[in-house]
Amino acid sequence: MDFVAGNSGNSGDEQEHSCSRKGKKTFHRHTAYQIQSLETFFKDFPHPDENQRRQLSRELGLDPKQIKFWFQNKRTQTKAQNERADNSILRAENERIQCENLAIREALKNVICPACGGPPFGEEERQRSLQKLQLENAQLKEEHEKVSNLLARYIGKPISQINSLMSVPIPAPTSESVVDHPVPVPPVFPIQDMDLDLNSSGNLENIPLAFHLNGISDVDKALMMDTANNAMDELIRLLQINEPLWIKSSSDGRYTIHRDSYEKIFPRVSHFKTSTSRLESSKCSGMVTMNAMQLVDMFLDSEKWADIFPTIVSKAKTIQVLESGIIGNRNAHLQLMHEQMHILSPLVPPREYYFLRHCQQIELGLWVIVDVSYDWPRENIASSRCWRLPSGCMIQEMTNSCSNVTWVEHVEVDDKTLTHRLYRDLICGSSAYGAERWVLTLQRMCERLAFAMPENSRAHHHEFAGVINLPEGRKSMLKLARRMVKNFCAMLSMSGKLDFPQLSEVNNSGVRVSVRKSIEPGQPSGMIVSAATSLWLPLPSENVFNFFKDEKMRVQWDVLSNGNPVNEIARISTGAHPGNCISIIRPFIPTESNMVMLQESCIDILGSMVVYAPIDIPSMNLAISGEDSSTIAILPSGFVISGDGRQRDIHGASTSTNTASVGSLLTVAFQILVSSPASSKDFNMESVATVNTLISSTVQRIKATLNCSNLD
């Protein structure tokens, strides 16, 4: 759908109204059949697009301009009729209230005391009561004035306009209003009460108890709706307009916002008042193998949202649904959410947002979903160093149950000093959390879901013949592997980590170690030690991924293989690329072994991941047979690989001080269950030191095999 800027000034309006009057006169000369046909079409489509107007023109033998002007006049006439009807209702209501008021006044003249049955108050007592009420009323007016001034100071509009938002529905943006009216995003206020489900998933530890008890006030809800609708208007313009709002990079072809043009159209105040704050912006589009309505439903479900983006979203929670939207298309849906995002490495700090998510169906088969940060609760937001400006996606339904998704990411951050130098180019270049990563992840996960369908499993049956024979077993294995990847990605944030900086600080980061007590279902019970390190390698990321996928090279880095070769006994494809798959790997060990390894690998143009976990054979047989795999304890380890984010010229030479032309960033992460009592502090520290030594030696073997030992 093309959004075209409307004419500005009075001259365009006068011309249009003039044409409308001419068109209206012309219609008096047409047949009753034509008028009746237009009336019938108007009931279902009061705002026909250009294609519909052309179709009516052909069917009724009228000029397209006549069709356009007739609909304009009809909408104006209908609006006037509705206003007259509303005025009549209001006048009748006013007369009724006046009658009731007179009746109450007459009744008050004969009122008696309900306690003693005596006569009513005398005039003197009534005057004293009236003076008291007038004094209280004056105090309330003074408080009201203070609140009104406070709101006007923050959002730039009087309290009367805010109150009107609670009773008047806010219309969805049309193509004309989206383009012609730049809307500044107003500041917002903390919500004082929330209704939360404490038993559901999500990061609720830091939410004050007061927010768990009551619902959102009407004023807060009105402010949220106002903020969400303004954000929707801005996002639609960002999605539909390229130049001058977006500029394309000559080095990598990515789109970023042109600051001067953006600030002229959307004037705003920086959320962070520091010299280190910066803005990240990106825009990307791609085809996705999923129905558009299914995508919309998944995005509005926080649990499914986290499932579809496991490598980006570590936690997600719907705090409260403010508007449920229209059944069937989710139009006008609005909800308040909390989200924690983390990717790549423990060196990259998580990003945490409280934000509004608003969905609108712009036209048939076209949805826009916008996210915009919201101050809730203020005391928690103060510690967060990121703020989401209007961001989100446009989902357009295509043929063959596919969708075209256009994504916009626009955030303000103040974490430059907190970003480790290894990942500074990647983070500051808008690649780590950029729109391209969201689109590629969505494409890969939708492809994974498509390959999981029964009709697709038959096409790949030869890959796991004799091991996974049942569709239920395939489904159970896919769920188990998905939980393994989510567990691994959540572990990378490593809260409460300890640093062991023994490794070289030139191209390595040292080892981060975290100790936690596991009581969660689906994980081994006891004390778990997690360790991770990140390093730079002068190799393309795809070469590093192929190294970890090569069965013959596994003995070079996998301590679980005990120096013995391994054999892939089953594989489930999760994508067209051969690297996107789930594997069951069994070591070639002369003695009888009771363990196999479940492994999932995935790759796209921005990076790749290899995650694996040892599982005992009885548990694996349970999953293969199609039984519920949620009870199987799993403790994953693995690798995250990405490009280093450094800009290079057209000849491939790096612009950084490093002489290598191509480089990648590798994160190595292990998790080990401590079998001895967790109460011994000395033993815990001894276990930490053991894991530190293990990961350090593994990194050295990897670099030696890849001929990168000279990096030290």
XYZ file of C-alpha atoms in Angstrom, residues 10-265:
256
model
C -6.084 25.897 1.819
C -5.809 25.937 -1.966
C -5.704 22.132 -2.211
C -8.701 21.774 0.144
C -10.748 24.352 -1.803
C -9.982 22.582 -5.063
C -11.005 19.240 -3.606
C -14.250 20.633 -2.147
C -14.987 22.303 -5.452
C -14.499 19.028 -7.256
C -16.632 17.346 -4.626
C -19.515 19.767 -5.272
C -19.216 19.221 -9.015
C -19.161 15.486 -8.522
C -22.200 15.670 -6.265
C -24.220 17.598 -8.869
C -23.226 15.094 -11.544
C -24.656 12.198 -9.577
C -28.201 13.592 -9.717
C -28.229 12.652 -13.383
C -27.502 8.969 -12.813
C -29.864 6.070 -12.413
C -31.340 4.784 -9.183
C -29.526 1.487 -9.794
C -26.156 3.226 -9.733
C -26.990 5.102 -6.542
C -28.321 1.927 -4.902
C -25.152 0.019 -5.848
C -22.958 2.740 -4.386
C -25.068 2.843 -1.203
C -24.679 -0.932 -0.771
C -20.916 -0.796 -1.338
C -20.604 2.140 1.089
C -22.007 0.068 3.967
C -19.074 -2.370 3.772
C -16.303 -0.142 2.418
C -16.780 3.549 3.309
C -13.138 4.247 2.370
C -12.531 2.405 -0.938
C -9.008 2.370 -2.276
C -8.064 3.241 -5.834
C -8.489 -0.338 -7.129
C -11.995 -0.576 -5.675
C -12.972 2.786 -7.169
C -11.770 1.659 -10.605
C -13.777 -1.558 -10.261
C -16.944 0.396 -9.388
C -16.267 2.699 -12.324
C -16.220 -0.208 -14.731
C -19.300 -1.889 -13.241
C -21.478 1.240 -13.054
C -20.167 3.119 -16.086
C -19.085 6.134 -14.056
C -15.932 8.191 -14.065
C -13.480 7.274 -11.235
C -13.507 10.889 -10.047
C -17.282 10.738 -9.763
C -16.916 7.623 -7.612
C -14.323 9.347 -5.407
C -16.405 12.518 -4.927
C -19.577 10.549 -4.236
C -17.884 8.670 -1.399
C -16.446 11.912 -0.006
C -19.878 13.532 -0.021
C -21.511 10.423 1.417
C -19.024 10.284 4.309
C -19.605 13.981 5.042
C -23.378 13.487 4.924
C -23.226 10.421 7.192
C -21.035 12.253 9.676
C -23.451 15.185 9.792
C -26.413 12.856 10.321
C -24.631 11.073 13.149
C -23.750 14.386 14.789
C -27.372 15.560 14.594
C -28.546 12.285 16.136
C -25.966 12.571 18.926
C -27.020 16.159 19.617
C -30.663 15.102 19.875
C -29.765 12.387 22.354
C -27.691 14.796 24.409
C -30.491 17.384 24.467
C -32.967 14.766 25.665
C -30.533 13.602 28.325
C -30.003 17.197 29.458
C -33.743 17.772 29.792
C -34.123 14.567 31.798
C -31.333 15.563 34.171
C -32.866 19.010 34.659
C -36.181 17.433 35.556
C -34.507 15.120 38.032
C -32.630 18.068 39.518
C -35.876 19.986 40.080
C -37.493 16.940 41.643
C -34.542 16.493 44.021
C -34.673 20.159 45.019
C -38.380 19.845 45.858
C -37.734 16.674 47.839
C -34.953 18.337 49.839
C -37.397 20.989 51.052
C -39.368 18.306 52.902
C -36.453 16.120 54.044
C -36.423 14.861 57.638
C -33.602 13.540 59.806
C -33.363 9.750 59.285
C -32.063 9.207 62.840
C -34.710 10.991 64.872
C -37.431 11.823 62.367
C -37.124 15.508 63.186
C -37.329 18.488 60.849
C -34.552 19.254 58.353
C -31.574 21.436 59.095
C -32.279 25.103 59.553
C -31.034 27.740 57.189
C -28.170 28.654 59.512
C -26.851 25.091 59.722
C -27.295 24.673 56.002
C -25.175 27.765 55.368
C -22.396 26.446 57.609
C -22.426 23.120 55.786
C -22.402 24.937 52.461
C -19.382 27.042 53.491
C -17.548 23.882 54.581
C -18.250 22.217 51.250
C -17.135 25.314 49.381
C -13.847 25.307 51.295
C -13.246 21.629 50.514
C -14.149 22.279 46.900
C -11.588 25.093 46.705
C -8.892 22.786 48.085
C -9.775 20.096 45.539
C -9.661 22.649 42.726
C -6.203 23.735 43.869
C -4.953 20.122 43.856
C -6.558 19.569 40.471
C -4.785 22.636 39.108
C -1.431 21.350 40.336
C -1.948 17.969 38.654
C -3.159 19.652 35.469
C -0.079 21.867 35.319
C 2.167 18.858 35.907
C 0.568 16.908 33.058
C 0.651 19.911 30.737
C 4.331 20.424 31.496
C 5.193 16.835 30.494
C 2.931 16.118 27.552
C 2.197 19.596 26.213
C -1.604 19.442 26.364
C -4.247 20.438 28.938
C -6.002 17.966 31.213
C -9.251 18.395 29.264
C -7.686 16.705 26.238
C -6.409 13.842 28.362
C -9.880 13.254 29.834
C -11.354 13.207 26.344
C -9.059 10.322 25.423
C -10.832 8.095 27.957
C -14.245 8.476 26.323
C -13.487 9.076 22.643
C -12.025 6.118 20.701
C -8.768 6.940 18.949
C -9.116 6.202 15.207
C -6.653 4.008 13.395
C -4.169 5.892 11.211
C -5.063 6.152 7.542
C -2.718 6.658 4.658
C -3.469 10.394 4.571
C -3.068 11.048 8.308
C 0.088 8.974 8.582
C 1.981 10.966 6.027
C 0.715 14.480 6.573
C 0.860 14.914 10.340
C 4.179 14.495 12.172
C 3.410 13.576 15.763
C 6.004 14.135 18.512
C 6.266 11.309 21.010
C 5.241 12.652 24.445
C 6.946 11.691 27.697
C 5.045 9.222 29.836
C 4.470 8.579 33.515
C 4.997 5.644 35.870
C 2.013 3.415 36.466
C 1.063 3.061 40.100
C -0.846 -0.235 40.057
C -0.628 -3.423 38.026
C -2.350 -6.791 37.887
C 0.281 -9.513 37.514
C 0.208 -13.278 37.449
C 3.023 -14.115 39.855
C 3.054 -17.767 38.834
C 3.834 -17.105 35.186
C 7.250 -16.709 33.618
C 9.062 -13.412 33.343
C 11.358 -11.181 35.331
C 9.113 -10.108 38.210
C 11.680 -10.068 41.006
C 12.310 -6.329 40.763
C 8.666 -5.266 40.342
C 7.311 -3.591 43.521
C 4.526 -5.440 45.315
C 2.204 -2.450 44.982
C 2.106 -3.036 41.226
C 0.852 -6.600 41.696
C -2.379 -5.650 43.391
C -4.589 -3.327 41.360
C -5.303 -2.409 37.766
C -4.122 0.561 35.750
C -5.910 3.839 36.392
C -7.969 5.459 33.648
C -5.561 8.390 33.320
C -2.560 6.051 32.968
C -4.435 3.981 30.410
C -5.324 7.103 28.424
C -1.677 8.192 28.443
C -0.619 4.744 27.258
C -3.132 4.788 24.417
C -1.974 8.252 23.396
C 1.676 7.183 23.457
C 0.962 3.976 21.489
C -1.042 5.769 18.779
C 1.609 8.453 18.347
C 4.252 5.728 18.092
C 2.137 3.908 15.499
C 1.924 7.052 13.358
C 5.687 7.509 13.509
C 6.500 3.875 12.761
C 4.241 3.742 9.708
C 6.070 6.708 8.228
C 9.441 5.133 9.007
C 8.304 1.910 7.334
C 6.911 3.476 4.182
C 9.356 6.306 3.472
C 12.989 5.750 2.505
C 14.591 9.036 1.523
C 15.014 11.451 3.214
C 14.327 9.586 6.487
C 16.646 6.673 5.675
C 20.088 6.602 4.074
C 21.729 3.514 2.612
C 25.308 2.698 3.574
C 27.689 2.341 0.649
C 29.830 -0.204 2.531
C 27.268 -2.808 3.600
C 23.983 -1.642 2.015
C 22.207 -1.269 5.361
C 19.689 1.485 6.074
C 20.109 3.926 8.960
C 18.049 6.960 9.925
C 19.185 10.360 8.644
C 19.258 12.311 11.902
C 18.603 15.808 10.555
C 15.608 14.744 8.469
C 14.200 12.632 11.298
C 14.418 15.371 13.923
C 12.728 17.882 11.617
C 9.745 15.556 11.213
